mmCIF file of C-alpha atoms in Angstrom:
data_model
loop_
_atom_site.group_PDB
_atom_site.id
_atom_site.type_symbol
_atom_site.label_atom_id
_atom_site.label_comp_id
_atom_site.label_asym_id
_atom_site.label_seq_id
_atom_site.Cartn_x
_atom_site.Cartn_y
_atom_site.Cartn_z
ATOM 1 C CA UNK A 100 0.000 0.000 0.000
ATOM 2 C CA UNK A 101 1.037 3.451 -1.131
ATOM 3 C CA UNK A 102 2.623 5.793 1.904
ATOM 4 C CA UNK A 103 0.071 7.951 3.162
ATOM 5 C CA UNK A 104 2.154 10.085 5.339
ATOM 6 C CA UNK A 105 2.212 14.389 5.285
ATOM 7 C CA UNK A 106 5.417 15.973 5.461
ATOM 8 C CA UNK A 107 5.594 19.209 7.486
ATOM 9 C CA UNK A 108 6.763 22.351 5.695
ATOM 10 C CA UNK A 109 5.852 24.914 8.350
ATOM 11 C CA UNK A 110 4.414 25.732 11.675
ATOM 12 C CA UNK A 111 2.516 28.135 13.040
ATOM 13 C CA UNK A 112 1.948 28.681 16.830
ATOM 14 C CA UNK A 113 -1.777 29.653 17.812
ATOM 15 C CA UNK A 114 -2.217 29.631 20.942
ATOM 16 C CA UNK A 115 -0.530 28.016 24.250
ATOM 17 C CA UNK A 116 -3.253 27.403 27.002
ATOM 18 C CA UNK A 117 -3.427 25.986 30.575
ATOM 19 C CA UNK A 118 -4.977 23.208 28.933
ATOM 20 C CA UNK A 119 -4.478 22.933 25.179
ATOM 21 C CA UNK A 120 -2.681 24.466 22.526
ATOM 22 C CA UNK A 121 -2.848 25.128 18.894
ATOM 23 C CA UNK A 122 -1.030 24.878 15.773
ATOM 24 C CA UNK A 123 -2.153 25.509 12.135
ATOM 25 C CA UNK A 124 0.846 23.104 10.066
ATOM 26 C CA UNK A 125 1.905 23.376 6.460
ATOM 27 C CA UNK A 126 1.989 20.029 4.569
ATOM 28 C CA UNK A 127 2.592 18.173 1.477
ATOM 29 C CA UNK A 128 0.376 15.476 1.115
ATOM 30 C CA UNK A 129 1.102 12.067 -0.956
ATOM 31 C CA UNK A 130 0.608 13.421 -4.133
ATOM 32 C CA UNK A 131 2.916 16.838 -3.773
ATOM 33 C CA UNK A 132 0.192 18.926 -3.352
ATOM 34 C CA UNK A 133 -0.013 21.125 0.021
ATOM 35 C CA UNK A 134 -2.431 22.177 2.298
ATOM 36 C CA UNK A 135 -2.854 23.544 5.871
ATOM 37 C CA UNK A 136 -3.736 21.322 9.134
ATOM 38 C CA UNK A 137 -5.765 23.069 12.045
ATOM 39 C CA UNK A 138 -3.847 20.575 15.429
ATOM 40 C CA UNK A 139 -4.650 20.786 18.593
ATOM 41 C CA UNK A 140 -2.345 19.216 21.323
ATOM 42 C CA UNK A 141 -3.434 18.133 24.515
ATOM 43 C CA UNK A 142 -1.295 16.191 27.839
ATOM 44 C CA UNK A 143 -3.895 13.169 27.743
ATOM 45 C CA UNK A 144 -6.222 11.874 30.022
ATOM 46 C CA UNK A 145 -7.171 8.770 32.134
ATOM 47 C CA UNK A 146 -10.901 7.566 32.674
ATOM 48 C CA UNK A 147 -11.872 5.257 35.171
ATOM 49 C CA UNK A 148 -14.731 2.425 34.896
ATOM 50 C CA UNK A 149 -15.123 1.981 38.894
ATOM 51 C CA UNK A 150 -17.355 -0.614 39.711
ATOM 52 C CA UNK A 151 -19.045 -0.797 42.960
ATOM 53 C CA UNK A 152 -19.464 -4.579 44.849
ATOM 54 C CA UNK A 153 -23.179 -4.773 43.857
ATOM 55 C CA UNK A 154 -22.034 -3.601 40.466
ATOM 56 C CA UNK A 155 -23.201 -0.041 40.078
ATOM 57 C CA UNK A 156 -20.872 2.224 38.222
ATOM 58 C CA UNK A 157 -19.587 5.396 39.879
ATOM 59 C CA UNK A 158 -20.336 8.301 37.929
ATOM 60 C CA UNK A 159 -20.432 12.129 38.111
ATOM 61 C CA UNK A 160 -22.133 14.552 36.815
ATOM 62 C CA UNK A 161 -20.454 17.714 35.551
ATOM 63 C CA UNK A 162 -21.024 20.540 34.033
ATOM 64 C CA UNK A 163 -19.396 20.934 30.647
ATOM 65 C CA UNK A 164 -18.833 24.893 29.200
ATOM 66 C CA UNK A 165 -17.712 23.144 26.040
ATOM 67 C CA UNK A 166 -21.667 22.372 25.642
ATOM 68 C CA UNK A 167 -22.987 24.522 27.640
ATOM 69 C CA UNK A 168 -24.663 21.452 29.071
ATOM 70 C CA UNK A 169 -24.702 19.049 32.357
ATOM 71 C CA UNK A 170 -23.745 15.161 31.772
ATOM 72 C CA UNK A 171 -22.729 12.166 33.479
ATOM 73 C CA UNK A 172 -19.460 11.205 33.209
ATOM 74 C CA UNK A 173 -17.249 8.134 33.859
ATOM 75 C CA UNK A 174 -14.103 9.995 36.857
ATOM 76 C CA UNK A 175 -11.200 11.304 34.261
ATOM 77 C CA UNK A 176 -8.643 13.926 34.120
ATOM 78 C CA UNK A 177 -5.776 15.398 32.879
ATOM 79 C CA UNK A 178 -2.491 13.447 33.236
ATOM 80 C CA UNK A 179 -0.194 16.396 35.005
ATOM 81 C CA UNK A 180 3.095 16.545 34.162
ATOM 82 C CA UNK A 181 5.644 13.532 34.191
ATOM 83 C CA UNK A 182 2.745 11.930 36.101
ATOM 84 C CA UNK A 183 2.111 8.067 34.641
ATOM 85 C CA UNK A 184 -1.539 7.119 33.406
ATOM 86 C CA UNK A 185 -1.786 4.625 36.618
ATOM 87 C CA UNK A 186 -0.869 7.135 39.164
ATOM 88 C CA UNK A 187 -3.343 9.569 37.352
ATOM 89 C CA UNK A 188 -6.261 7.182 37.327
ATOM 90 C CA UNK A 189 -5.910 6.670 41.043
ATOM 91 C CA UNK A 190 -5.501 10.529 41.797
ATOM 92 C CA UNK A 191 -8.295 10.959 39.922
ATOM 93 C CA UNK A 192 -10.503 8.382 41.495
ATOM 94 C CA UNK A 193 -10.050 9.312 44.801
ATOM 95 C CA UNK A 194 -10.299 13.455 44.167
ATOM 96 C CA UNK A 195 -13.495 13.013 42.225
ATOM 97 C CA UNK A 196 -15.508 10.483 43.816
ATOM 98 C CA UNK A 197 -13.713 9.731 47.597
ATOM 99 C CA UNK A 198 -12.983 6.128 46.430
ATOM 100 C CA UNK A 199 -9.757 3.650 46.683
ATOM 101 C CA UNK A 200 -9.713 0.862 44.480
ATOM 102 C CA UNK A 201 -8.081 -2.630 45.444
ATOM 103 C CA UNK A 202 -7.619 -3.474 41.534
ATOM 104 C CA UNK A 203 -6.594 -1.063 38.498
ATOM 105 C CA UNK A 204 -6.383 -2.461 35.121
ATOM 106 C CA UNK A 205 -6.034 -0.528 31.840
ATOM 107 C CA UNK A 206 -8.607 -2.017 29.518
ATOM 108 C CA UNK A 207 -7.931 0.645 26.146
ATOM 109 C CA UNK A 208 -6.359 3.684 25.667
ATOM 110 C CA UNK A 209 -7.883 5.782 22.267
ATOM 111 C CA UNK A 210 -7.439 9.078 20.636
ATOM 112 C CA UNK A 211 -10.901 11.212 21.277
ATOM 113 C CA UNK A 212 -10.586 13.441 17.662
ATOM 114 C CA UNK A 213 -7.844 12.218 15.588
ATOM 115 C CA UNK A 214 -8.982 14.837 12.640
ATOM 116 C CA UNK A 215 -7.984 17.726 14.746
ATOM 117 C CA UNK A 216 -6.506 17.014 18.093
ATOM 118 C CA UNK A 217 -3.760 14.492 19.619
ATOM 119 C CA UNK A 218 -5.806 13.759 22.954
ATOM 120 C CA UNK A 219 -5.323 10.261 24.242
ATOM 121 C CA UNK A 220 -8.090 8.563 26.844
ATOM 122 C CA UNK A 221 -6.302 5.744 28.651
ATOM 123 C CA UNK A 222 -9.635 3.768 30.156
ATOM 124 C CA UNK A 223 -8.705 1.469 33.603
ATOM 125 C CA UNK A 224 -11.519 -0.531 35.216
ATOM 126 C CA UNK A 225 -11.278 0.168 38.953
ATOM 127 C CA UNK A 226 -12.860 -2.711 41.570
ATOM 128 C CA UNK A 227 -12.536 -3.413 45.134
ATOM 129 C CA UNK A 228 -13.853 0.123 45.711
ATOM 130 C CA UNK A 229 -13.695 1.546 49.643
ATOM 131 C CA UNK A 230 -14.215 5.194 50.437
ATOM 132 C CA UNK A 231 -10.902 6.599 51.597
ATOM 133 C CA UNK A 232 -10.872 8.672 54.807
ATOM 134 C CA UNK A 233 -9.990 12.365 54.381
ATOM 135 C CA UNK A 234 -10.146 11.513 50.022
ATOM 136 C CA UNK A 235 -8.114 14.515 48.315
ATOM 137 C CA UNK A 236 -10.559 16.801 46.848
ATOM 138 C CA UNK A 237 -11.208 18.160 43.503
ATOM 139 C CA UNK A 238 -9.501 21.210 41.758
ATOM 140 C CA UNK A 239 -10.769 24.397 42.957
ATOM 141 C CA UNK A 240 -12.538 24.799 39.232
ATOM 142 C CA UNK A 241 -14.199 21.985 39.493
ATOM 143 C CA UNK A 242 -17.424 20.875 41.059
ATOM 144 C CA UNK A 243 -18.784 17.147 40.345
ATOM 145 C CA UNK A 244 -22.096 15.473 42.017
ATOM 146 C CA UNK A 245 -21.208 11.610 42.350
ATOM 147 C CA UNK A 246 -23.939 9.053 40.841
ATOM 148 C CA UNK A 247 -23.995 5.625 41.228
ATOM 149 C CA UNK A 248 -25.710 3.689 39.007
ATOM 150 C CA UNK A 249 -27.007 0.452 37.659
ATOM 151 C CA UNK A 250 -26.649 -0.887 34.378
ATOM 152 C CA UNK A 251 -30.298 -0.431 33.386
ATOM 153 C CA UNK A 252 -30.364 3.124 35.181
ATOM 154 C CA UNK A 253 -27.003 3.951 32.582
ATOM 155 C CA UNK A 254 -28.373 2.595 29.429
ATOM 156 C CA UNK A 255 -31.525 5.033 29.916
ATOM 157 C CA UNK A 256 -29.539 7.931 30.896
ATOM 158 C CA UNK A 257 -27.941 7.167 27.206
ATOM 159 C CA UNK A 258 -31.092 7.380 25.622
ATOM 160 C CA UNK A 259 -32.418 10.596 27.847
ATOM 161 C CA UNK A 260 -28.615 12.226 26.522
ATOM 162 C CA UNK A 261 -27.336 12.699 30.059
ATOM 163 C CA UNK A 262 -24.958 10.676 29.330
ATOM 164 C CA UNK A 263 -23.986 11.419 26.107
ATOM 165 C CA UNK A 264 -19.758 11.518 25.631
ATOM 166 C CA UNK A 265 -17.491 8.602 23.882
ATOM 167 C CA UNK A 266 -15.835 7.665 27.129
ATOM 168 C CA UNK A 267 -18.723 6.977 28.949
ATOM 169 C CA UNK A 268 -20.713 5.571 26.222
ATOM 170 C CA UNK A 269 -18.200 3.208 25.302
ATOM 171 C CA UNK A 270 -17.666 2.577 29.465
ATOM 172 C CA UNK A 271 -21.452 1.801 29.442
ATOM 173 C CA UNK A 272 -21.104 -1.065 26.457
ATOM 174 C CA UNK A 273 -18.299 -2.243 27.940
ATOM 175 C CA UNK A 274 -19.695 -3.564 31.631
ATOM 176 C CA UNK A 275 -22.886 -4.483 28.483
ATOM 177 C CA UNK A 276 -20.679 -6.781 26.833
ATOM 178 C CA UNK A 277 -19.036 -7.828 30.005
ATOM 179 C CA UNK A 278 -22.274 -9.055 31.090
ATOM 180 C CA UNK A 279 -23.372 -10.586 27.513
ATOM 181 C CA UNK A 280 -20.405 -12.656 27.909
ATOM 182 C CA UNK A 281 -20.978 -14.120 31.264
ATOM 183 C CA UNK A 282 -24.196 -15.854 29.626
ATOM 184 C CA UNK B 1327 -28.789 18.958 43.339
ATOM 185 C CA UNK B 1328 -26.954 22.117 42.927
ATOM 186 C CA UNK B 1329 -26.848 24.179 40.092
ATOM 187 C CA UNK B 1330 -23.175 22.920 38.197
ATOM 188 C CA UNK B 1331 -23.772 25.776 35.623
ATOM 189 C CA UNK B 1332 -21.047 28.042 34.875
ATOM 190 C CA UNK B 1333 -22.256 31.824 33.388
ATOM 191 C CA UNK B 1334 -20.315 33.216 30.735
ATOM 192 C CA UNK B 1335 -18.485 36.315 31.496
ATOM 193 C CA UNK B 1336 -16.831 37.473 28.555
ATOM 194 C CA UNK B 1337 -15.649 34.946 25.474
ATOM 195 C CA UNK B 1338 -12.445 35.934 23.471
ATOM 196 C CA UNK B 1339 -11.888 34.667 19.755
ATOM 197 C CA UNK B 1340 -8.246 33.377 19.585
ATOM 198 C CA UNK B 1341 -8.877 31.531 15.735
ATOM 199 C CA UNK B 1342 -11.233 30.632 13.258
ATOM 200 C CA UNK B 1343 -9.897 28.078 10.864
ATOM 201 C CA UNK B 1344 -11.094 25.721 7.953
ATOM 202 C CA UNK B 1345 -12.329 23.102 10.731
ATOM 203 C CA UNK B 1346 -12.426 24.383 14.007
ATOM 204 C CA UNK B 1347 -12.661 27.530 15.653
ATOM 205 C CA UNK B 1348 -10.815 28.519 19.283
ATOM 206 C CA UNK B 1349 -12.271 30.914 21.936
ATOM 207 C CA UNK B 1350 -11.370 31.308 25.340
ATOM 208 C CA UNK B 1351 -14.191 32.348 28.077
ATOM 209 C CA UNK B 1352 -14.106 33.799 31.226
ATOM 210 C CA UNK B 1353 -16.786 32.472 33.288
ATOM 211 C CA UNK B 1354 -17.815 32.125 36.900
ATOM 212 C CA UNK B 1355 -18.488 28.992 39.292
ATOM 213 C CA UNK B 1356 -21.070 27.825 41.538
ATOM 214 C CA UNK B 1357 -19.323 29.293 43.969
ATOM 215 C CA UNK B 1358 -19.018 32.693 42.447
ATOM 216 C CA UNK B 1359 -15.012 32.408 41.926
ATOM 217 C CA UNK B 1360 -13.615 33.007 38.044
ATOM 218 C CA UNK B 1361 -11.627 30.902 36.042
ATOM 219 C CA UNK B 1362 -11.121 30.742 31.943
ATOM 220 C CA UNK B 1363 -12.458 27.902 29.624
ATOM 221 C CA UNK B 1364 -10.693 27.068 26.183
ATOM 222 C CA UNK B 1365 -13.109 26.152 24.009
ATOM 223 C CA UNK B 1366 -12.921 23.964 20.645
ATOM 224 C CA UNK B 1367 -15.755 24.688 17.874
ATOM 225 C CA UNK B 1368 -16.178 22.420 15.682
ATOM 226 C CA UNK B 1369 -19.117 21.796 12.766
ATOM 227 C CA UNK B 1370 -19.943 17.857 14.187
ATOM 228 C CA UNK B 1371 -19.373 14.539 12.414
ATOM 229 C CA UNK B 1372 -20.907 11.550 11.754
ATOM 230 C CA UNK B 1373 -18.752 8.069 11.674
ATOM 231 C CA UNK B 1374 -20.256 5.063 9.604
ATOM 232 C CA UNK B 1375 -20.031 1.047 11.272
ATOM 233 C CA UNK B 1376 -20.364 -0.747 7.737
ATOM 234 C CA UNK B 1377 -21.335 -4.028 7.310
ATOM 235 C CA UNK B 1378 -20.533 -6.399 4.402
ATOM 236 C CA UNK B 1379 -23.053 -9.198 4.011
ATOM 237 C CA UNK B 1380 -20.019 -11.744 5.112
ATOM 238 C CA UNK B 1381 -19.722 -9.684 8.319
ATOM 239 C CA UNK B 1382 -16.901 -7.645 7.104
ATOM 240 C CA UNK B 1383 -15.987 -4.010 8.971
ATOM 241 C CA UNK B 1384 -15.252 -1.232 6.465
ATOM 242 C CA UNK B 1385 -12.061 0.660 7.300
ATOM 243 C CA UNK B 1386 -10.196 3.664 6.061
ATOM 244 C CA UNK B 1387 -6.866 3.513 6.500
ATOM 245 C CA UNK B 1388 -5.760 7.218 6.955
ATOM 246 C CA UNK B 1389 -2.933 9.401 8.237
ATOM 247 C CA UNK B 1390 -3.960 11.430 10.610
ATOM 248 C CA UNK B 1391 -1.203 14.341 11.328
ATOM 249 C CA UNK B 1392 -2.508 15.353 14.726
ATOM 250 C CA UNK B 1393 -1.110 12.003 15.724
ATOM 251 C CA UNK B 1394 1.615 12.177 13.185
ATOM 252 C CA UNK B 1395 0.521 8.205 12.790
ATOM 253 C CA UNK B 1396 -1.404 6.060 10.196
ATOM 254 C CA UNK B 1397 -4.472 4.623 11.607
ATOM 255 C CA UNK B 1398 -7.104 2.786 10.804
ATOM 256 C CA UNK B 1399 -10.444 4.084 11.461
ATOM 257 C CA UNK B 1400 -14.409 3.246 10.565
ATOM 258 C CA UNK B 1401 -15.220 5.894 7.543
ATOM 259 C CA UNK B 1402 -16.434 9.056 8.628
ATOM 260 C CA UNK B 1403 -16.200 12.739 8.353
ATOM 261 C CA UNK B 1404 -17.381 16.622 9.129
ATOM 262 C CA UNK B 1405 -20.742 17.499 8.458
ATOM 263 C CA UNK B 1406 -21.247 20.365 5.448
ATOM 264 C CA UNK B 1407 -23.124 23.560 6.380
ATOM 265 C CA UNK B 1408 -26.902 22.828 6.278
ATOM 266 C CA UNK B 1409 -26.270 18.960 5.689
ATOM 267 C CA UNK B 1410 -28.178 16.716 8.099
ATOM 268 C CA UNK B 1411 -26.148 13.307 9.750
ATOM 269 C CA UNK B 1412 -28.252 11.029 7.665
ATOM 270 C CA UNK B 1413 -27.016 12.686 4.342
ATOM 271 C CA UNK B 1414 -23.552 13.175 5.719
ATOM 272 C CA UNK B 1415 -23.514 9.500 6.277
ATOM 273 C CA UNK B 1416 -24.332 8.382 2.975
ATOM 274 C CA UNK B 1417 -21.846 10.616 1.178
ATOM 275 C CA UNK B 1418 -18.778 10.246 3.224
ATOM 276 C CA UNK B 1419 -19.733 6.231 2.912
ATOM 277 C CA UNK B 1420 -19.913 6.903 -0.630
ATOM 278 C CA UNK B 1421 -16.718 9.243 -0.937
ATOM 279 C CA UNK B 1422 -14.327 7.100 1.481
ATOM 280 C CA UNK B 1423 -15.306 3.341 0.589
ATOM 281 C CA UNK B 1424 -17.131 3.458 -2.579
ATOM 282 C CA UNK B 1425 -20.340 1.790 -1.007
ATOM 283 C CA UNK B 1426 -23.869 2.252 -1.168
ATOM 284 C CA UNK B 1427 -26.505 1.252 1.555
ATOM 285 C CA UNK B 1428 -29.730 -0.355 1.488
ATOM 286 C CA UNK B 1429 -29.949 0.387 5.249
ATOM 287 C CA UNK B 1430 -28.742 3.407 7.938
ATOM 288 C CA UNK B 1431 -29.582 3.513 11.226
ATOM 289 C CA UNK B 1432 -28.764 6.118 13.701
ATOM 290 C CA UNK B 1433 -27.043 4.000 16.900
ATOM 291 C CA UNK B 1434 -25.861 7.215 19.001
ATOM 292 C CA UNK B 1435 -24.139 10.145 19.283
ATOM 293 C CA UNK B 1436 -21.642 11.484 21.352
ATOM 294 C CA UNK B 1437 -19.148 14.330 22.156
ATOM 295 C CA UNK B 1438 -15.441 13.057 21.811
ATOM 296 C CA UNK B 1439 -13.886 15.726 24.111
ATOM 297 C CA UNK B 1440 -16.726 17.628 26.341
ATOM 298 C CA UNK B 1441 -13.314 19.019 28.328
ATOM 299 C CA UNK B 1442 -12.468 20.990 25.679
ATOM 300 C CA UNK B 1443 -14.254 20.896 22.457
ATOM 301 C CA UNK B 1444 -17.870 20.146 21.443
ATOM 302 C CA UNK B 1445 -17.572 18.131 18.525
ATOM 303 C CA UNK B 1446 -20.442 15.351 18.533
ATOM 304 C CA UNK B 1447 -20.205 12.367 16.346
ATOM 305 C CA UNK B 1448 -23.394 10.802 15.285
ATOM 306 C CA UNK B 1449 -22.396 6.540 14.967
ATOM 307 C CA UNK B 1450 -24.627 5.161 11.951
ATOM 308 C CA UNK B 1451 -25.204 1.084 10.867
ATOM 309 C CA UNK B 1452 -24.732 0.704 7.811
ATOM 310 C CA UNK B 1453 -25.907 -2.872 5.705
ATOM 311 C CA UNK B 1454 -27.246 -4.504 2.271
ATOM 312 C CA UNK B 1455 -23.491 -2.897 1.081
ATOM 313 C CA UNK B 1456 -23.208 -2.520 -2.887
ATOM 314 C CA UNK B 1457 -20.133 -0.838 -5.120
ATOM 315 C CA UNK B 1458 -21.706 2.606 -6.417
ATOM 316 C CA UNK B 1459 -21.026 3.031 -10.200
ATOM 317 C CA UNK B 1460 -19.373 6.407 -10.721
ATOM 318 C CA UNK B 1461 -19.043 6.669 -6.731
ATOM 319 C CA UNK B 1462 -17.940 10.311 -5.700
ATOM 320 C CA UNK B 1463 -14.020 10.414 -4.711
ATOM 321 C CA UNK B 1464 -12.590 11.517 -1.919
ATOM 322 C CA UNK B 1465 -11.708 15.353 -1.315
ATOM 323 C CA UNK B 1466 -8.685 16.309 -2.258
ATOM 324 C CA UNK B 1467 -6.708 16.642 0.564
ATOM 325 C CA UNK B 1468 -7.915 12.990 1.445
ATOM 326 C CA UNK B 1469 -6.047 10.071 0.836
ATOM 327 C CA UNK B 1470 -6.963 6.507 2.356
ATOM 328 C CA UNK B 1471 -6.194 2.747 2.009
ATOM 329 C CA UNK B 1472 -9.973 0.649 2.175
ATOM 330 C CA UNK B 1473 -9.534 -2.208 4.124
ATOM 331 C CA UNK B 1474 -12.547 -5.035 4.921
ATOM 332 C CA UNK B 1475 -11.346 -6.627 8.441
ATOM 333 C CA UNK B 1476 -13.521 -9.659 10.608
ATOM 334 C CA UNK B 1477 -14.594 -9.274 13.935
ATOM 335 C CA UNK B 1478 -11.412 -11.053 14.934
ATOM 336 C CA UNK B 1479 -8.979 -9.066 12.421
ATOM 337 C CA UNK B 1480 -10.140 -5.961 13.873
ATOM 338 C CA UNK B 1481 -9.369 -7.032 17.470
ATOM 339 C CA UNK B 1482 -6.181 -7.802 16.750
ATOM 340 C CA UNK B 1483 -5.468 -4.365 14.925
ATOM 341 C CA UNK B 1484 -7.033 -3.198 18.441
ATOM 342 C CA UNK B 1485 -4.227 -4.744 20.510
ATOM 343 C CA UNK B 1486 -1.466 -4.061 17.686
ATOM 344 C CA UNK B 1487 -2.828 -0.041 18.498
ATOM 345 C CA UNK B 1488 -3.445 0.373 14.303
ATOM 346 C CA UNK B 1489 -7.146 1.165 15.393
ATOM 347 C CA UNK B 1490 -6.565 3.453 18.055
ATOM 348 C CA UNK B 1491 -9.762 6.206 18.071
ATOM 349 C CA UNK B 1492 -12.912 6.013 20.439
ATOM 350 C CA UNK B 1493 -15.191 6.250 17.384
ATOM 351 C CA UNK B 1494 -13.905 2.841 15.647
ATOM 352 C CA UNK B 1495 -13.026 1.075 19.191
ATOM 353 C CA UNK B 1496 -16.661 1.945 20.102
ATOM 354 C CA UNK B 1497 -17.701 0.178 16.847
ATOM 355 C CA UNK B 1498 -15.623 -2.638 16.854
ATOM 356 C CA UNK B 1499 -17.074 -2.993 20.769
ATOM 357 C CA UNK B 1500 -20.801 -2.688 19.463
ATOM 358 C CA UNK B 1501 -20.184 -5.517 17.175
ATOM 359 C CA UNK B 1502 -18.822 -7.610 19.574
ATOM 360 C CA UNK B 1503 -21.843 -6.624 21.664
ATOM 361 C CA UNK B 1504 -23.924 -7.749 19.367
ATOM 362 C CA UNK B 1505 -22.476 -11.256 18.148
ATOM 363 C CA UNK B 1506 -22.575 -11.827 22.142
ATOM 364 C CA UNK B 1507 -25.976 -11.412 22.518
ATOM 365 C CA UNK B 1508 -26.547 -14.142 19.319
ATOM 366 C CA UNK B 1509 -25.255 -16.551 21.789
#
C-alpha cells in the first residue's frame, strides 16, 4: 500500500493554554500537493470504569462549558506533568468520587478526535472500591455530584442524553458486553 | 442537586480556521469564583459502522497528522453547512469506501472531548453494502487505504494499536456486543 504520510513544511503557533494548545501546520500530502492542518495538542487523560461490589458504576455529573450542558461522566482527568496514566487514574478516582480501588487495570487507551486534536483517553476498570478517609478533593474549578448507578439506570440515561460523551458511552457497552459474555 | 452551571463572562476569539474555531471564556463557578475555559468549535461529524453481508468491517486507513501516525479508522467525516447526519452518512460512505446502503440507522451520538471541544459524532449502521457506479471520490486533501477486516482481524489491529480512536473502538465494541448477545 502506497505511503500515506504528510510531510511538514511549516508551523505556526496559535495559541498556548493551561490546557491545550494550537497549531495551524503546512503540509505536502502524498501526491505533492499542500495544504494547511488546524492541530490541537493536549497532555492526555485517564478515565476510570469503577465498579461498585453490587455492580453499580460510579459516575459524576459535571457541568461541561464546552456544551454549555450538564452530563454524566465516567471519573477522568488530565495526566499532570511527568505523572504516569496509573498514578493519574488513582488521583483521579479518589479526588473526584472519595474512592480507593483494590484493583486497576487498563482495559484501552484511544485518541478522542484524531482529525484535529492528539488527545489520548487511557480507560482502567477500577474494583474493590472503599471510600478513603480524608479523600483529596477536587480542583478548585471543578465541582462534580457523584452518581452511582445500575446498568439499566445507565443505558436510559444514554437514551435521555445525560450521558452522552465517547468515554462513557463506550464505558457503558463495555460492563454491556461484560455481562453478555458471562451468559 | 446544585446548580453545576457556569455563566459566561466574557468569550475571546483566539482563531477561526477551515475546521475548528478557538475561543477562550471567562466564566464564573457555583461558587461565584472566576476561572477561563478554552473552548474547541467544531461543525460535528458523523462516523459510519459498515457491514458487508459476510460480516466484514469497512475501514479507512488514513494518516492522521494530529497524531503524526497512520491509523485505521471506521469511515467518517465533518458534516457540510446545512447537511443533516443522515445525508452526511451516505456521502462520506460513498466518498471514502465506494459503497452504497440499502440500510442506515442512527445508533448514538456522542461528544469526543466535552473538556475541551464540542464536537459530537453521530455513529450510523450501515448494511445490504453494494459498489456505487461512478461513486464520488474523496476530497482532495484525502487520501486513504480501504480495508474489509472480521470481527477477529479488527481485534487484533485493536491490541497491535493500528485502530486506536474512540469512534472505531466503540464500533468494533458494538459488534462484539452484538455477536454476544446471538449466543
Amino acid at each position: 500500500m502506497s505511503s500515506l504520510e504528510e510531510k511538514t513544511i511549516a508551523t505556526e503557533k496559535i495559541f498556548e493554554g493551561r490546557v491545550i494548545s494550537l497549531q495551524v501546520d503546512e503540509v505536502e500530502l502524498p501526491n505533492g500537493n499542500k495544504t494547511k492542518r488546524e492541530l490541537v495538542k493536549h497532555p492526555g487523560a485517564v478515565a476510570i470504569i469503577a465498579l461498585t461490589d453490587d455492580k453499580k458504576l460510579v459516575m459524576v455529573e459535571q457541568y461541561r462549558k464546552a456544551l454549555e450542558k450538564t452530563i454524566v461522566e465516567i471519573p477522568a482527568g488530565k495526566l499532570e506533568k511527568g505523572e504516569t496514566p496509573d498514578v493519574c487514574a488513582k488521583r483521579e478516582l479518589e479526588e473526584e468520587t472519595g474512592y480507593d480501588c483494590a484493583k486497576l487495570k487498563l482495559l484501552t487507551s484511544f485518541y478522542t478526535s484524531p482529525g484535529f486534536a492528539d488527545e489520548i483517553v487511557h480507560v482502567y476498570l477500577a474494583t474493590g472500591l472503599s471510600k478513603k478517609e480524608n479523600a483529596a478533593g477536587l480542583d478548585e474549578d471543578e465541582f462534580v455530584n457523584l452518581l452511582e448507578l445500575t446498568l439499566d439506570e445507565a443505558l436510559h440515561a444514554i437514551t435521555e442524553k445525560k450521558i452522552y460523551d465517547a468515554k462513557t458511552i463506550f464505558a457503558v457497552q463495555y460492563i454491556q458486553l461484560q455481562e453478555a459474555l458471562k451468559k
